[in-house]
Amino acid sequence: MRSAAGTVPPRAQAGMKDSWKTRGYFFSCVCVPEENLEIDSADADIRMEALISSLEFLSGDVIRACLTTREPMDFRAGQYVTLIRNGVARSYSIASLPQAGELELHIRKIPGGQMSGWFHDAAQVGDTVSVVGPSGECFYVSGREDQPLILAGTGTGLAPLYGIVRDALQCRHRGPIHVFHGALNRRGLYLVNELRELARRHPQLQYTPAVLGGDEAGDAAVGPIDSVILSRIPNLSGWRGFVCGDPGLVQMLKKKLFLAGMASSDIYADAFLPAAPS
Amino acid sequence: MEQQTTQTLYEQLGGQPAVNAAVDIFYRKVLVDNRINRFFEGVDMDQQIAKQKAFLTMVFGGPANYSGKDMRTGHARLISMGLNDSHVDAVIENLGATLTELGVAPPLIAKVAALAESVRNDVLNR
């Protein structure tokens, strides 16, 4: 269950991740309300129309699509929305902050992909799609502003991380923040200049792009992202982690961060599941 | 007059907070133990942590919802992968090492180990 209004007794949220608590989830079996509580089913989501306000290439195969919803959507950077068009539904993470007034999505072109193909080849500014959401518990929760954070992802796993890092900075996070973005090669990295500029303006932020292929790495680190992270920060005890991208990579990274000492309750992850075959 | 209270094992160990403190230490030991970590490959960490919490709650003598049948069906896949007594021994060993690390007294650790022993036959489906 989820609370829509009112305070949930702490006992009914014991053992939950902070981001679940923030969204109002609670265990109904042990919840004895101490005041009036307005509740929702756990999966209550809102569907609304959204207008494409801009389309821009971030790299050879990633488009940044900004959408404006008809009514303001209450979301946290790092959550995801599901877009629906002509009976096709696909989920994308939100890279923007609510104050931006729009949903920023990073859409990679998938070979034969129905939604991504439309965005890359046909969509125009002013077109509309339906949006359902937001969903997901991979976002920044304030309260421990000095805790060191690690944000790691590959490919468009950068989208939620780009939102989360700016959310943390806006919430005046003081502890060190390390952003690691991995790609096969230099062409797969994007928002490199934006992240470097962000790191220049915020001394607590470090940004490390990493590529697997060494030939044209430039100034990016070379190697699998888990090795790149652990060679820089071998002991992650006390850290909070955000891990996004391909499901296999997310599962592997979660385990590596955990074994390096990160508490399981401090690991937030969003695995990008492939669309079900239709 | 002084009231005599008898604490359960679960209470003596510290209840739910003790389970929460033990689960990460225990799961980390299991994941790096080459005798048993192949049984955990490809398993989602969050789901596994939830199961480890339920297991620790049970062997701490706490409110458990495990039944013998759950134990049998839950481990059937692992039996087909070769799960046997030596692996159960390794789990109980990791459990003991976790509690030692948390400063639990040996007599209490022995009680926890005995509770873990009590489900050995269910786990191994015999």
Short mmCIF file of C-alpha atoms in Angstrom, two decimals:
data_model
loop_
_atom_site.label_atom_id
_atom_site.label_comp_id
_atom_site.label_asym_id
_atom_site.label_seq_id
_atom_site.Cartn_x
_atom_site.Cartn_y
_atom_site.Cartn_z
CA MET A 1 0.00 0.00 0.00
CA ARG A 2 0.95 3.63 -0.38
CA SER A 3 -0.08 6.63 1.64
CA ALA A 4 -1.41 9.55 -0.41
CA ALA A 5 -1.78 11.88 2.59
CA GLY A 6 -1.01 11.61 6.29
CA THR A 7 1.90 10.26 8.30
CA VAL A 8 2.72 6.57 8.26
CA PRO A 9 3.93 5.20 11.63
CA PRO A 10 7.69 4.36 11.38
CA ARG A 11 7.04 0.74 12.39
CA ALA A 12 5.05 0.18 9.18
CA GLN A 13 8.08 1.21 7.08
CA ALA A 14 10.82 -0.54 9.09
CA GLY A 15 13.44 -2.19 6.88
CA MET A 16 12.41 -0.35 3.68
CA LYS A 17 14.81 1.63 1.53
CA ASP A 18 14.60 5.39 2.08
CA SER A 19 13.28 5.98 -1.44
CA TRP A 20 10.34 3.61 -0.80
CA LYS A 21 9.59 5.45 2.44
CA THR A 22 9.71 8.78 0.59
CA ARG A 23 7.11 7.54 -1.88
CA GLY A 24 4.82 6.61 1.04
CA TYR A 25 4.95 2.83 0.72
CA PHE A 26 4.21 0.91 3.91
CA PHE A 27 3.50 -2.64 5.10
CA SER A 28 -0.27 -2.69 5.63
CA CYS A 29 0.02 -5.83 7.80
CA VAL A 30 1.81 -3.94 10.60
CA CYS A 31 0.36 -0.46 10.07
CA VAL A 32 -1.66 0.94 12.98
CA PRO A 33 -2.37 4.53 11.88
CA GLU A 34 -1.87 7.24 14.48
CA GLU A 35 -3.78 9.83 12.47
CA ASN A 36 -5.99 9.92 9.40
CA LEU A 37 -4.26 8.22 6.52
CA GLU A 38 -5.33 8.47 2.91
CA ILE A 39 -4.19 5.38 1.06
CA ASP A 40 -3.68 4.29 -2.53
CA SER A 41 -3.01 0.94 -4.09
CA ALA A 42 0.72 0.41 -4.52
CA ASP A 43 0.61 0.77 -8.31
CA ALA A 44 -1.70 3.75 -8.70
CA ASP A 45 -0.31 5.75 -11.62
CA ILE A 46 -1.62 8.57 -13.74
CA ARG A 47 -1.81 8.62 -17.52
CA MET A 48 -1.59 11.93 -19.34
CA GLU A 49 -0.82 13.47 -22.70
CA ALA A 50 2.58 15.00 -23.35
CA LEU A 51 3.91 17.21 -26.11
CA ILE A 52 7.40 16.81 -27.56
CA SER A 53 9.06 20.17 -26.88
CA SER A 54 12.54 19.39 -28.22
CA LEU A 55 14.57 16.66 -29.92
CA GLU A 56 18.36 16.72 -30.03
CA PHE A 57 21.13 14.18 -30.74
CA LEU A 58 23.39 13.56 -27.73
CA SER A 59 25.50 10.97 -29.58
CA GLY A 60 25.30 8.95 -32.78
CA ASP A 61 22.48 6.75 -31.50
CA VAL A 62 21.03 8.63 -28.51
CA ILE A 63 18.38 11.34 -28.78
CA ARG A 64 17.43 13.70 -25.98
CA ALA A 65 13.64 14.09 -26.10
CA CYS A 66 12.01 16.67 -23.85
CA LEU A 67 8.30 16.27 -23.17
CA THR A 68 5.87 18.70 -21.60
CA THR A 69 2.91 17.14 -19.86
CA ARG A 70 -0.49 18.85 -19.97
CA GLU A 71 -0.52 19.00 -16.18
CA PRO A 72 2.62 19.15 -14.04
CA MET A 73 3.84 15.65 -13.14
CA ASP A 74 5.08 14.98 -9.62
CA PHE A 75 8.29 13.02 -10.15
CA ARG A 76 11.83 12.60 -8.83
CA ALA A 77 14.87 12.64 -11.12
CA GLY A 78 15.88 9.01 -11.66
CA GLN A 79 12.36 7.63 -11.72
CA TYR A 80 10.95 6.44 -15.03
CA VAL A 81 7.87 6.98 -17.15
CA THR A 82 6.23 4.72 -19.69
CA LEU A 83 5.43 6.24 -23.08
CA ILE A 84 2.51 4.85 -25.04
CA ARG A 85 1.95 5.44 -28.74
CA ASN A 86 -0.15 3.37 -31.17
CA GLY A 87 -0.41 0.53 -28.65
CA VAL A 88 3.36 0.35 -28.07
CA ALA A 89 4.57 1.03 -24.52
CA ARG A 90 8.23 1.62 -23.57
CA SER A 91 9.78 2.89 -20.34
CA TYR A 92 12.44 5.61 -20.12
CA SER A 93 14.24 7.13 -17.15
CA ILE A 94 13.85 10.80 -16.29
CA ALA A 95 17.06 12.84 -16.56
CA SER A 96 15.54 16.21 -15.63
CA LEU A 97 14.58 17.85 -12.36
CA PRO A 98 10.91 18.70 -11.72
CA GLN A 99 11.71 22.44 -11.77
CA ALA A 100 12.68 22.16 -15.44
CA GLY A 101 8.96 21.79 -16.15
CA GLU A 102 9.60 18.98 -18.63
CA LEU A 103 10.57 15.34 -18.80
CA GLU A 104 14.03 14.82 -20.32
CA LEU A 105 14.46 11.30 -21.72
CA HIS A 106 17.50 9.75 -23.42
CA ILE A 107 16.34 7.44 -26.18
CA ARG A 108 18.84 5.07 -27.76
CA LYS A 109 17.97 3.74 -31.20
CA ILE A 110 17.29 0.01 -30.88
CA PRO A 111 17.52 -1.93 -34.18
CA GLY A 112 13.89 -2.59 -35.19
CA GLY A 113 12.69 -0.71 -32.10
CA GLN A 114 9.16 0.63 -32.55
CA MET A 115 9.24 3.51 -30.07
CA SER A 116 12.93 4.41 -30.42
CA GLY A 117 12.69 4.11 -34.21
CA TRP A 118 9.79 6.55 -34.25
CA PHE A 119 11.67 9.04 -32.06
CA HIS A 120 14.79 8.82 -34.23
CA ASP A 121 13.21 8.77 -37.67
CA ALA A 122 9.77 10.35 -37.60
CA ALA A 123 8.92 12.26 -34.43
CA GLN A 124 8.64 16.04 -34.68
CA VAL A 125 8.52 18.77 -32.08
CA GLY A 126 4.82 19.27 -31.32
CA ASP A 127 3.86 15.59 -31.67
CA THR A 128 2.11 14.01 -28.69
CA VAL A 129 2.49 10.74 -26.79
CA SER A 130 0.76 9.33 -23.71
CA VAL A 131 2.81 9.16 -20.51
CA VAL A 132 2.17 6.87 -17.55
CA GLY A 133 4.02 7.19 -14.27
CA PRO A 134 6.23 8.08 -12.66
CA SER A 135 7.52 4.80 -11.25
CA GLY A 136 10.70 3.55 -9.67
CA GLU A 137 12.59 3.98 -6.42
CA CYS A 138 16.06 4.78 -7.78
CA PHE A 139 16.38 8.44 -6.74
CA TYR A 140 18.22 10.69 -4.28
CA VAL A 141 16.82 11.00 -0.76
CA SER A 142 18.16 13.86 1.34
CA GLY A 143 18.99 13.55 5.01
CA ARG A 144 22.54 12.19 4.93
CA GLU A 145 24.24 15.06 3.11
CA ASP A 146 27.80 14.04 4.03
CA GLN A 147 27.56 10.44 2.85
CA PRO A 148 29.79 9.71 -0.17
CA LEU A 149 27.82 8.73 -3.29
CA ILE A 150 28.72 6.66 -6.29
CA LEU A 151 26.66 6.85 -9.48
CA ALA A 152 27.50 4.26 -12.11
CA GLY A 153 25.92 3.25 -15.37
CA THR A 154 26.53 2.32 -18.99
CA GLY A 155 24.88 3.56 -22.17
CA THR A 156 21.64 5.45 -21.52
CA GLY A 157 21.95 4.33 -17.90
CA LEU A 158 23.41 7.83 -17.71
CA ALA A 159 19.91 9.35 -18.04
CA PRO A 160 18.70 8.65 -14.47
CA LEU A 161 22.20 9.32 -13.11
CA TYR A 162 22.33 12.72 -14.83
CA GLY A 163 19.08 13.55 -13.04
CA ILE A 164 20.13 12.07 -9.70
CA VAL A 165 23.48 13.89 -9.58
CA ARG A 166 21.86 17.25 -10.24
CA ASP A 167 19.13 16.49 -7.72
CA ALA A 168 21.76 15.64 -5.07
CA LEU A 169 23.66 18.87 -5.81
CA GLN A 170 20.47 20.88 -5.65
CA CYS A 171 19.65 19.26 -2.28
CA ARG A 172 23.05 20.61 -1.18
CA HIS A 173 24.72 17.23 -0.85
CA ARG A 174 28.13 17.90 0.68
CA GLY A 175 29.79 14.46 0.61
CA PRO A 176 31.89 13.33 -2.37
CA ILE A 177 29.93 12.30 -5.46
CA HIS A 178 31.59 10.12 -8.10
CA VAL A 179 29.86 9.66 -11.45
CA PHE A 180 31.12 6.79 -13.63
CA HIS A 181 29.76 6.45 -17.16
CA GLY A 182 30.82 3.44 -19.20
CA ALA A 183 30.54 2.78 -22.93
CA LEU A 184 32.02 0.41 -25.46
CA ASN A 185 34.02 3.20 -27.08
CA ARG A 186 34.40 6.97 -27.09
CA ARG A 187 31.41 7.42 -29.42
CA GLY A 188 29.12 5.83 -26.82
CA LEU A 189 29.90 8.49 -24.22
CA TYR A 190 27.69 11.58 -24.16
CA LEU A 191 27.08 14.70 -22.03
CA VAL A 192 30.85 14.59 -21.42
CA ASN A 193 31.30 18.37 -21.56
CA GLU A 194 28.18 19.03 -19.49
CA LEU A 195 29.37 16.66 -16.75
CA ARG A 196 32.89 18.08 -16.80
CA GLU A 197 31.44 21.56 -16.44
CA LEU A 198 29.21 20.40 -13.58
CA ALA A 199 32.25 18.88 -11.83
CA ARG A 200 34.19 22.11 -12.35
CA ARG A 201 31.46 24.08 -10.59
CA HIS A 202 31.03 21.57 -7.72
CA PRO A 203 34.29 20.54 -6.04
CA GLN A 204 32.66 17.53 -4.34
CA LEU A 205 31.78 16.05 -7.75
CA GLN A 206 34.08 13.82 -9.79
CA TYR A 207 33.18 12.50 -13.22
CA THR A 208 34.95 9.53 -14.78
CA PRO A 209 34.03 8.40 -18.28
CA ALA A 210 35.22 4.87 -19.07
CA VAL A 211 35.45 2.88 -22.29
CA LEU A 212 36.17 -0.77 -23.01
CA GLY A 213 38.10 -0.17 -26.22
CA GLY A 214 41.46 1.57 -25.79
CA ASP A 215 42.23 2.79 -29.30
CA GLU A 216 40.40 6.09 -29.26
CA ALA A 217 39.78 6.40 -25.53
CA GLY A 218 41.16 9.92 -25.40
CA ASP A 219 41.14 10.99 -21.78
CA ALA A 220 38.53 8.40 -20.73
CA ALA A 221 39.52 5.58 -18.36
CA VAL A 222 39.95 2.22 -20.08
CA GLY A 223 38.49 -1.02 -18.72
CA PRO A 224 35.28 -2.62 -17.50
CA ILE A 225 33.34 -0.11 -15.38
CA ASP A 226 33.50 -2.25 -12.22
CA SER A 227 37.31 -2.41 -12.42
CA VAL A 228 37.51 1.31 -13.12
CA ILE A 229 35.39 2.05 -10.03
CA LEU A 230 37.10 -0.37 -7.65
CA SER A 231 40.61 0.65 -8.70
CA ARG A 232 39.73 4.19 -7.63
CA ILE A 233 37.58 3.40 -4.58
CA PRO A 234 38.44 -0.07 -3.24
CA ASN A 235 36.46 0.26 0.01
CA LEU A 236 32.83 1.34 -0.33
CA SER A 237 31.83 0.86 3.29
CA GLY A 238 29.55 3.78 4.24
CA TRP A 239 28.88 4.80 0.61
CA ARG A 240 25.51 5.05 -1.13
CA GLY A 241 25.28 3.75 -4.68
CA PHE A 242 23.06 4.27 -7.72
CA VAL A 243 23.44 1.76 -10.53
CA CYS A 244 21.58 1.98 -13.85
CA GLY A 245 21.64 0.37 -17.27
CA ASP A 246 21.68 -3.10 -18.81
CA PRO A 247 20.20 -5.70 -16.36
CA GLY A 248 23.24 -8.01 -16.43
CA LEU A 249 25.57 -5.13 -15.73
CA VAL A 250 23.33 -3.78 -12.96
CA GLN A 251 23.17 -7.15 -11.23
CA MET A 252 26.95 -7.56 -11.48
CA LEU A 253 27.68 -4.02 -10.27
CA LYS A 254 25.29 -4.29 -7.31
CA LYS A 255 27.13 -7.40 -6.17
CA LYS A 256 30.58 -5.80 -6.63
CA LEU A 257 29.60 -2.67 -4.70
CA PHE A 258 28.12 -4.82 -1.94
CA LEU A 259 31.21 -7.00 -1.70
CA ALA A 260 33.33 -3.83 -1.54
CA GLY A 261 31.48 -2.97 1.66
CA MET A 262 28.41 -0.97 0.61
CA ALA A 263 25.33 -1.76 2.75
CA SER A 264 22.60 -3.53 0.77
CA SER A 265 20.06 -0.94 1.95
CA ASP A 266 22.24 1.81 0.42
CA ILE A 267 22.26 0.34 -3.08
CA TYR A 268 19.68 1.80 -5.47
CA ALA A 269 19.38 0.27 -8.90
CA ASP A 270 17.38 0.57 -12.07
CA ALA A 271 17.83 -2.26 -14.56
CA PHE A 272 16.66 -1.42 -18.08
CA LEU A 273 14.65 -4.45 -19.06
CA PRO A 274 14.31 -5.11 -22.79
CA ALA A 275 10.83 -4.74 -24.27
CA ALA A 276 8.79 -7.93 -24.26
CA PRO A 277 8.66 -9.43 -27.76
CA SER A 278 5.36 -8.47 -29.38
CA MET B 1 8.93 -7.62 44.18
CA GLU B 2 11.28 -8.31 41.32
CA GLN B 3 9.64 -9.72 38.29
CA GLN B 4 11.27 -12.70 36.67
CA THR B 5 11.35 -12.38 32.86
CA THR B 6 12.43 -15.05 30.46
CA GLN B 7 13.79 -13.64 27.24
CA THR B 8 13.44 -15.69 24.10
CA LEU B 9 16.55 -16.44 22.05
CA TYR B 10 15.36 -13.87 19.49
CA GLU B 11 15.13 -11.20 22.19
CA GLN B 12 18.52 -12.15 23.66
CA LEU B 13 20.09 -11.73 20.22
CA GLY B 14 18.52 -8.30 19.77
CA GLY B 15 15.48 -8.99 17.60
CA GLN B 16 14.93 -7.42 14.18
CA PRO B 17 17.78 -4.86 14.45
CA ALA B 18 20.17 -7.76 15.08
CA VAL B 19 18.85 -9.54 11.98
CA ASN B 20 19.35 -6.36 9.95
CA ALA B 21 22.91 -6.01 11.25
CA ALA B 22 23.72 -9.64 10.52
CA VAL B 23 22.23 -10.00 7.05
CA ASP B 24 24.84 -8.03 5.06
CA ILE B 25 27.78 -9.59 6.92
CA PHE B 26 26.36 -13.07 6.45
CA TYR B 27 25.46 -12.63 2.77
CA ARG B 28 28.91 -11.16 2.00
CA LYS B 29 30.56 -14.21 3.59
CA VAL B 30 28.33 -16.54 1.55
CA LEU B 31 29.04 -14.72 -1.73
CA VAL B 32 32.82 -15.00 -1.35
CA ASP B 33 32.76 -18.61 -0.10
CA ASN B 34 33.91 -20.66 -3.08
CA ARG B 35 32.35 -23.80 -1.63
CA ILE B 36 28.82 -22.40 -2.01
CA ASN B 37 28.77 -19.17 -4.03
CA ARG B 38 27.94 -20.92 -7.30
CA PHE B 39 24.44 -21.57 -5.90
CA PHE B 40 23.90 -17.80 -5.75
CA GLU B 41 25.08 -16.91 -9.26
CA GLY B 42 22.58 -14.99 -11.34
CA VAL B 43 20.28 -14.53 -8.33
CA ASP B 44 18.89 -11.02 -7.81
CA MET B 45 20.55 -9.50 -4.76
CA ASP B 46 17.49 -7.75 -3.34
CA GLN B 47 15.39 -10.91 -3.49
CA GLN B 48 18.22 -12.92 -1.95
CA ILE B 49 18.70 -10.40 0.87
CA ALA B 50 14.98 -10.67 1.68
CA LYS B 51 15.32 -14.47 1.84
CA GLN B 52 18.43 -14.24 3.99
CA LYS B 53 16.54 -11.96 6.40
CA ALA B 54 13.73 -14.51 6.67
CA PHE B 55 16.30 -17.30 7.22
CA LEU B 56 18.18 -15.35 9.91
CA THR B 57 14.92 -14.42 11.64
CA MET B 58 14.05 -18.11 11.80
CA VAL B 59 17.41 -19.35 13.12
CA PHE B 60 17.44 -16.50 15.64
CA GLY B 61 14.23 -18.04 17.01
CA GLY B 62 12.12 -15.14 15.75
CA PRO B 63 8.68 -14.99 14.14
CA ALA B 64 9.20 -17.14 11.07
CA ASN B 65 6.89 -17.94 8.23
CA TYR B 66 8.98 -20.76 6.81
CA SER B 67 7.44 -24.22 6.62
CA GLY B 68 9.24 -27.48 5.90
CA LYS B 69 7.49 -27.51 2.52
CA ASP B 70 8.83 -24.03 1.69
CA MET B 71 12.32 -25.26 2.55
CA ARG B 72 11.95 -28.25 0.24
CA THR B 73 10.50 -26.39 -2.75
CA GLY B 74 12.85 -23.42 -2.23
CA HIS B 75 15.95 -25.59 -2.47
CA ALA B 76 14.79 -28.14 -5.08
CA ARG B 77 16.63 -26.31 -7.88
CA LEU B 78 19.82 -26.24 -5.81
CA ILE B 79 19.61 -29.98 -5.10
CA SER B 80 19.61 -30.56 -8.84
CA MET B 81 22.80 -28.46 -8.88
CA GLY B 82 24.41 -30.80 -6.36
CA LEU B 83 23.52 -29.26 -2.98
CA ASN B 84 24.55 -31.63 -0.17
CA ASP B 85 25.52 -31.80 3.52
CA SER B 86 28.90 -30.13 2.96
CA HIS B 87 27.17 -27.00 1.64
CA VAL B 88 24.78 -26.86 4.59
CA ASP B 89 27.85 -27.19 6.84
CA ALA B 90 29.44 -24.22 5.06
CA VAL B 91 26.31 -22.08 5.53
CA ILE B 92 26.15 -22.88 9.25
CA GLU B 93 29.87 -22.10 9.52
CA ASN B 94 29.34 -18.68 7.88
CA LEU B 95 26.42 -18.08 10.21
CA GLY B 96 28.61 -18.79 13.25
CA ALA B 97 31.41 -16.56 11.94
CA THR B 98 28.89 -13.74 11.37
CA LEU B 99 27.62 -13.95 14.95
CA THR B 100 31.17 -14.14 16.34
CA GLU B 101 31.99 -10.99 14.39
CA LEU B 102 28.97 -9.30 15.95
CA GLY B 103 30.17 -10.28 19.43
CA VAL B 104 27.46 -12.86 20.19
CA ALA B 105 28.32 -15.22 23.06
CA PRO B 106 29.24 -18.83 22.08
CA PRO B 107 26.31 -20.48 23.95
CA LEU B 108 23.85 -18.34 21.94
CA ILE B 109 25.68 -19.14 18.70
CA ALA B 110 25.29 -22.84 19.54
CA LYS B 111 21.52 -22.35 19.92
CA VAL B 112 21.34 -20.60 16.55
CA ALA B 113 23.35 -23.40 14.94
CA ALA B 114 20.99 -25.95 16.45
CA LEU B 115 17.99 -24.16 14.93
CA ALA B 116 19.75 -24.12 11.56
CA GLU B 117 20.48 -27.86 11.94
CA SER B 118 16.79 -28.51 12.51
CA VAL B 119 15.95 -27.66 8.88
CA ARG B 120 18.86 -29.56 7.30
CA ASN B 121 16.72 -32.51 6.22
CA ASP B 122 14.04 -30.26 4.75
CA VAL B 123 16.64 -28.26 2.81
CA LEU B 124 18.22 -31.45 1.47
CA ASN B 125 14.78 -32.97 0.78
CA ARG B 126 15.15 -36.21 2.72
#
